[in-house]
Amino acid sequence: DAMVIQNPRYQVTQFGKPVTLSCSQTLNHNVMYWYQQKSSQAPKLLFHYYDKDFNNEADTPDNFQSRRPNTSFCFLDIRSPGLGDAAMYLCATSGSVTYNEQFFGPGTRLTVL
Amino acid sequence: AQKVTQAQTEISVVEKEDVTLDCVYETRDTTYYLFWYKQPPSGELVFLIRRNSFDEQNEISGRYSWNFQKSTSSFNFTITASQVVDSAVYFCALSTDTGGFKTIFGAGTRLFVKA
């Protein structure tokens, strides 16, 4: 089945210790997204890629970076996690037009100690 | 400005009851798209429906139905004869041609269906 996979499902890191979350897709979609979702809140878009073209949201902290080495994979790097970065991180993909629905992975729950 | 409002934070119903989840949106764009997503306890959001601004036809899919009314800027979602498996958080979302790939999500409505 075509799908969006996120690893790990749960990640525990220490305050200030860099962490990388990964996402892969078998849908061959052009667009990949990273969202941050805190408890009982809506997903908040951090950035998205259209192919290799990176698009950062204006309010995404510099602490968050992303890499997309190929169509299938996308990584979220948090350079110095703070307590406020503890959240669910959702990866999604979509086709190449803006009104396509998004397909989401199961998320990675990040805990910062 | 674009905005999606889901005024109902939590709804609790008993199985087999009908329930309507409200969604009100704001946009100045004439071309826009509305979505509903379901987020079960497992975490991943699941796409349910998309409607574009030029298509005000209501839609029914099994026990699910959607009522799109441009006059009131609303896109409400009704579950008929609710089941325990419908328990989830439901998000209404909006995207526009001028907004590119950014989707604006509402705050979500948590639905509890009790057996």
mmCIF file of C-alpha atoms in Angstrom:
data_model
loop_
_atom_site.group_PDB
_atom_site.id
_atom_site.type_symbol
_atom_site.label_atom_id
_atom_site.label_comp_id
_atom_site.label_asym_id
_atom_site.label_seq_id
_atom_site.Cartn_x
_atom_site.Cartn_y
_atom_site.Cartn_z
ATOM 1 C CA ASP A 1 0.000 0.000 0.000
ATOM 2 C CA ALA A 2 1.216 3.450 -0.876
ATOM 3 C CA MET A 3 1.818 5.384 2.280
ATOM 4 C CA VAL A 4 3.671 7.949 4.365
ATOM 5 C CA ILE A 5 6.013 6.518 6.979
ATOM 6 C CA GLN A 6 7.535 8.363 9.881
ATOM 7 C CA ASN A 7 10.363 7.184 12.082
ATOM 8 C CA PRO A 8 10.649 6.979 14.939
ATOM 9 C CA ARG A 9 7.105 7.092 16.295
ATOM 10 C CA TYR A 10 8.390 8.302 19.648
ATOM 11 C CA GLN A 11 11.565 10.279 20.225
ATOM 12 C CA VAL A 12 12.984 11.425 23.518
ATOM 13 C CA THR A 13 15.785 13.943 23.522
ATOM 14 C CA GLN A 14 17.504 16.158 26.016
ATOM 15 C CA PHE A 15 17.245 19.904 26.133
ATOM 16 C CA GLY A 16 19.624 21.304 23.527
ATOM 17 C CA LYS A 17 20.548 17.940 21.981
ATOM 18 C CA PRO A 18 20.010 17.890 18.203
ATOM 19 C CA VAL A 19 17.417 15.492 16.888
ATOM 20 C CA THR A 20 16.377 14.357 13.420
ATOM 21 C CA LEU A 21 12.982 13.030 12.458
ATOM 22 C CA SER A 22 12.476 11.214 9.202
ATOM 23 C CA CYS A 23 9.655 10.784 6.749
ATOM 24 C CA SER A 24 9.393 8.654 3.654
ATOM 25 C CA GLN A 25 6.665 8.211 1.096
ATOM 26 C CA THR A 26 5.771 5.689 -1.551
ATOM 27 C CA LEU A 27 3.157 7.909 -3.203
ATOM 28 C CA ASN A 28 5.685 9.637 -5.478
ATOM 29 C CA HIS A 29 4.190 13.003 -4.564
ATOM 30 C CA ASN A 30 5.954 16.230 -5.479
ATOM 31 C CA VAL A 31 5.073 18.057 -2.295
ATOM 32 C CA MET A 32 6.110 17.136 1.247
ATOM 33 C CA TYR A 33 5.164 19.041 4.384
ATOM 34 C CA TRP A 34 6.211 19.169 8.015
ATOM 35 C CA TYR A 35 3.678 20.209 10.643
ATOM 36 C CA GLN A 36 4.010 20.708 14.358
ATOM 37 C CA GLN A 37 0.968 19.804 16.426
ATOM 38 C CA LYS A 38 0.763 20.540 20.120
ATOM 39 C CA SER A 39 -1.809 18.973 22.372
ATOM 40 C CA SER A 40 -5.406 19.890 21.462
ATOM 41 C CA GLN A 41 -4.275 22.269 18.742
ATOM 42 C CA ALA A 42 -4.437 22.376 14.979
ATOM 43 C CA PRO A 43 -1.425 21.282 12.961
ATOM 44 C CA LYS A 44 0.895 24.207 12.284
ATOM 45 C CA LEU A 45 2.801 24.210 9.013
ATOM 46 C CA LEU A 46 6.557 24.588 9.495
ATOM 47 C CA PHE A 47 7.663 24.276 5.864
ATOM 48 C CA HIS A 48 7.075 22.406 2.674
ATOM 49 C CA TYR A 49 9.017 21.245 -0.346
ATOM 50 C CA TYR A 50 7.823 21.298 -3.912
ATOM 51 C CA ASP A 51 10.332 18.841 -5.355
ATOM 52 C CA LYS A 52 13.628 20.403 -4.218
ATOM 53 C CA ASP A 53 12.154 23.864 -3.800
ATOM 54 C CA PHE A 54 12.074 24.650 -0.075
ATOM 55 C CA ASN A 55 9.400 26.957 1.361
ATOM 56 C CA ASN A 56 9.726 28.134 4.934
ATOM 57 C CA GLU A 57 6.797 29.609 6.861
ATOM 58 C CA ALA A 58 7.608 33.092 8.136
ATOM 59 C CA ASP A 59 7.075 32.153 11.771
ATOM 60 C CA THR A 60 9.026 28.893 11.755
ATOM 61 C CA PRO A 61 11.909 29.240 14.229
ATOM 62 C CA ASP A 62 15.463 29.061 12.867
ATOM 63 C CA ASN A 63 15.973 26.107 15.175
ATOM 64 C CA PHE A 64 14.027 24.000 12.680
ATOM 65 C CA GLN A 65 15.666 22.905 9.458
ATOM 66 C CA SER A 66 14.722 20.426 6.787
ATOM 67 C CA ARG A 67 16.356 18.358 4.086
ATOM 68 C CA ARG A 68 14.885 16.508 1.145
ATOM 69 C CA PRO A 69 17.609 14.439 -0.492
ATOM 70 C CA ASN A 70 15.230 12.790 -2.970
ATOM 71 C CA THR A 71 11.533 12.502 -3.821
ATOM 72 C CA SER A 72 10.884 9.803 -1.258
ATOM 73 C CA PHE A 73 12.576 11.155 1.850
ATOM 74 C CA CYS A 74 12.344 14.274 3.941
ATOM 75 C CA PHE A 75 14.006 15.050 7.275
ATOM 76 C CA LEU A 76 13.231 17.490 10.038
ATOM 77 C CA ASP A 77 16.250 18.621 12.055
ATOM 78 C CA ILE A 78 15.774 20.403 15.347
ATOM 79 C CA ARG A 79 19.144 21.896 16.146
ATOM 80 C CA SER A 80 18.702 22.743 19.820
ATOM 81 C CA PRO A 81 15.383 21.467 21.123
ATOM 82 C CA GLY A 82 13.754 23.428 23.872
ATOM 83 C CA LEU A 83 10.969 22.347 26.184
ATOM 84 C CA GLY A 84 8.544 24.262 23.996
ATOM 85 C CA ASP A 85 9.402 22.055 21.030
ATOM 86 C CA ALA A 86 7.814 19.006 22.617
ATOM 87 C CA ALA A 87 4.976 18.142 20.259
ATOM 88 C CA MET A 88 3.736 15.728 17.621
ATOM 89 C CA TYR A 89 5.474 16.238 14.294
ATOM 90 C CA LEU A 90 3.448 15.271 11.272
ATOM 91 C CA CYS A 91 4.746 14.683 7.794
ATOM 92 C CA ALA A 92 2.377 14.902 4.853
ATOM 93 C CA THR A 93 2.525 14.669 1.089
ATOM 94 C CA SER A 94 0.345 15.859 -1.738
ATOM 95 C CA GLY A 95 0.188 16.045 -5.462
ATOM 96 C CA SER A 96 1.436 18.994 -7.428
ATOM 97 C CA VAL A 97 -1.584 21.281 -7.388
ATOM 98 C CA THR A 98 -2.487 23.443 -4.444
ATOM 99 C CA TYR A 99 -5.915 21.965 -3.919
ATOM 100 C CA ASN A 100 -4.788 18.362 -3.650
ATOM 101 C CA GLU A 101 -5.647 16.653 -0.414
ATOM 102 C CA GLN A 102 -2.766 15.773 1.867
ATOM 103 C CA PHE A 103 -1.756 12.313 2.988
ATOM 104 C CA PHE A 104 -0.366 12.201 6.490
ATOM 105 C CA GLY A 105 2.003 9.921 8.288
ATOM 106 C CA PRO A 106 1.286 8.693 11.819
ATOM 107 C CA GLY A 107 3.512 11.344 13.367
ATOM 108 C CA THR A 108 6.524 11.362 15.667
ATOM 109 C CA ARG A 109 5.880 12.383 19.246
ATOM 110 C CA LEU A 110 8.868 14.314 20.529
ATOM 111 C CA THR A 111 9.582 14.595 24.237
ATOM 112 C CA VAL A 112 12.247 17.017 25.448
ATOM 113 C CA LEU A 113 13.700 16.373 28.893
ATOM 114 C CA ALA B 1 -6.994 37.111 6.117
ATOM 115 C CA GLN B 2 -7.922 33.461 5.955
ATOM 116 C CA LYS B 3 -9.377 31.717 8.929
ATOM 117 C CA VAL B 4 -11.278 28.583 9.883
ATOM 118 C CA THR B 5 -13.396 28.498 13.012
ATOM 119 C CA GLN B 6 -14.662 25.342 14.646
ATOM 120 C CA ALA B 7 -16.568 26.666 17.604
ATOM 121 C CA GLN B 8 -17.279 23.262 19.133
ATOM 122 C CA THR B 9 -14.251 22.120 21.091
ATOM 123 C CA GLU B 10 -15.730 18.810 22.236
ATOM 124 C CA ILE B 11 -18.951 16.976 21.541
ATOM 125 C CA SER B 12 -20.144 13.873 23.322
ATOM 126 C CA VAL B 13 -22.939 11.704 21.939
ATOM 127 C CA VAL B 14 -24.340 8.261 22.510
ATOM 128 C CA GLU B 15 -23.979 5.687 19.777
ATOM 129 C CA LYS B 16 -26.621 5.923 17.022
ATOM 130 C CA GLU B 17 -27.214 9.605 17.601
ATOM 131 C CA ASP B 18 -26.715 12.005 14.714
ATOM 132 C CA VAL B 19 -24.134 14.728 15.233
ATOM 133 C CA THR B 20 -23.185 17.841 13.265
ATOM 134 C CA LEU B 21 -19.761 19.439 13.411
ATOM 135 C CA ASP B 22 -19.719 23.101 12.498
ATOM 136 C CA CYS B 23 -17.142 24.889 10.399
ATOM 137 C CA VAL B 24 -17.104 28.562 9.435
ATOM 138 C CA TYR B 25 -14.423 29.955 7.161
ATOM 139 C CA GLU B 26 -13.174 33.372 6.089
ATOM 140 C CA THR B 27 -11.387 34.240 2.890
ATOM 141 C CA ARG B 28 -11.425 37.018 0.331
ATOM 142 C CA ASP B 29 -10.386 34.675 -2.449
ATOM 143 C CA THR B 30 -13.058 33.693 -4.908
ATOM 144 C CA THR B 31 -11.409 30.364 -5.588
ATOM 145 C CA TYR B 32 -10.831 28.246 -2.520
ATOM 146 C CA TYR B 33 -11.060 24.699 -1.297
ATOM 147 C CA LEU B 34 -12.501 23.284 1.871
ATOM 148 C CA PHE B 35 -11.523 20.023 3.475
ATOM 149 C CA TRP B 36 -12.436 17.797 6.363
ATOM 150 C CA TYR B 37 -9.861 15.539 7.982
ATOM 151 C CA LYS B 38 -10.292 12.965 10.743
ATOM 152 C CA GLN B 39 -7.581 12.376 13.342
ATOM 153 C CA PRO B 40 -8.232 9.167 15.298
ATOM 154 C CA PRO B 41 -6.291 8.376 18.490
ATOM 155 C CA SER B 42 -3.579 6.712 16.393
ATOM 156 C CA GLY B 43 -2.552 10.184 15.271
ATOM 157 C CA GLU B 44 -2.541 10.330 11.505
ATOM 158 C CA LEU B 45 -4.936 12.714 9.829
ATOM 159 C CA VAL B 46 -7.154 11.066 7.257
ATOM 160 C CA PHE B 47 -8.661 13.011 4.391
ATOM 161 C CA LEU B 48 -12.460 12.815 4.214
ATOM 162 C CA ILE B 49 -13.620 15.316 1.610
ATOM 163 C CA ARG B 50 -12.691 18.326 -0.499
ATOM 164 C CA ARG B 51 -15.103 20.913 -1.871
ATOM 165 C CA ASN B 52 -14.188 23.774 -4.181
ATOM 166 C CA SER B 53 -15.819 27.164 -3.990
ATOM 167 C CA PHE B 54 -17.708 26.699 -7.237
ATOM 168 C CA ASP B 55 -19.442 23.528 -6.176
ATOM 169 C CA GLU B 56 -22.096 24.050 -3.535
ATOM 170 C CA GLN B 57 -23.666 20.665 -3.958
ATOM 171 C CA ASN B 58 -24.039 18.782 -0.743
ATOM 172 C CA GLU B 59 -22.345 15.429 -0.556
ATOM 173 C CA ILE B 60 -23.262 12.181 1.105
ATOM 174 C CA SER B 61 -20.909 9.269 1.634
ATOM 175 C CA GLY B 62 -22.414 6.483 3.662
ATOM 176 C CA ARG B 63 -23.165 7.854 7.124
ATOM 177 C CA TYR B 64 -21.263 11.062 6.402
ATOM 178 C CA SER B 65 -22.742 14.138 4.773
ATOM 179 C CA TRP B 66 -21.499 17.647 4.182
ATOM 180 C CA ASN B 67 -23.445 20.879 3.805
ATOM 181 C CA PHE B 68 -21.597 23.693 2.035
ATOM 182 C CA GLN B 69 -23.278 27.105 2.136
ATOM 183 C CA LYS B 70 -21.405 30.051 0.679
ATOM 184 C CA SER B 71 -24.060 32.472 1.941
ATOM 185 C CA THR B 72 -23.082 31.718 5.524
ATOM 186 C CA SER B 73 -19.445 30.709 4.804
ATOM 187 C CA SER B 74 -20.073 27.360 6.398
ATOM 188 C CA PHE B 75 -19.078 23.799 5.597
ATOM 189 C CA ASN B 76 -20.734 21.595 8.181
ATOM 190 C CA PHE B 77 -20.247 17.868 8.605
ATOM 191 C CA THR B 78 -22.940 15.491 9.820
ATOM 192 C CA ILE B 79 -22.456 11.927 10.979
ATOM 193 C CA THR B 80 -25.657 9.928 10.965
ATOM 194 C CA ALA B 81 -26.120 7.059 13.400
ATOM 195 C CA SER B 82 -22.749 7.650 15.030
ATOM 196 C CA GLN B 83 -20.563 4.728 16.047
ATOM 197 C CA VAL B 84 -17.811 4.361 18.623
ATOM 198 C CA VAL B 85 -15.262 4.187 15.773
ATOM 199 C CA ASP B 86 -16.229 7.743 14.829
ATOM 200 C CA SER B 87 -14.550 8.988 18.014
ATOM 201 C CA ALA B 88 -11.750 11.248 16.830
ATOM 202 C CA VAL B 89 -10.745 14.843 16.353
ATOM 203 C CA TYR B 90 -12.167 16.338 13.178
ATOM 204 C CA PHE B 91 -10.471 19.241 11.443
ATOM 205 C CA CYS B 92 -11.977 21.561 8.899
ATOM 206 C CA ALA B 93 -9.406 23.192 6.645
ATOM 207 C CA LEU B 94 -9.134 25.814 3.919
ATOM 208 C CA SER B 95 -6.730 26.413 1.082
ATOM 209 C CA THR B 96 -6.829 29.092 -1.589
ATOM 210 C CA ASP B 97 -5.180 29.667 -4.916
ATOM 211 C CA THR B 98 -3.341 32.706 -3.555
ATOM 212 C CA GLY B 99 -2.221 30.767 -0.488
ATOM 213 C CA GLY B 100 -0.243 28.265 -2.492
ATOM 214 C CA PHE B 101 0.345 25.014 -0.685
ATOM 215 C CA LYS B 102 -0.540 26.384 2.737
ATOM 216 C CA THR B 103 -3.640 24.849 4.300
ATOM 217 C CA ILE B 104 -5.299 26.654 7.180
ATOM 218 C CA PHE B 105 -6.693 24.241 9.755
ATOM 219 C CA GLY B 106 -9.392 24.957 12.277
ATOM 220 C CA ALA B 107 -8.741 24.132 15.907
ATOM 221 C CA GLY B 108 -10.594 20.844 15.594
ATOM 222 C CA THR B 109 -13.625 19.307 17.272
ATOM 223 C CA ARG B 110 -13.100 16.303 19.487
ATOM 224 C CA LEU B 111 -15.991 13.868 19.126
ATOM 225 C CA PHE B 112 -16.656 11.241 21.769
ATOM 226 C CA VAL B 113 -19.157 8.542 20.861
ATOM 227 C CA LYS B 114 -20.173 6.452 23.844
ATOM 228 C CA ALA B 115 -21.483 2.923 23.508
#
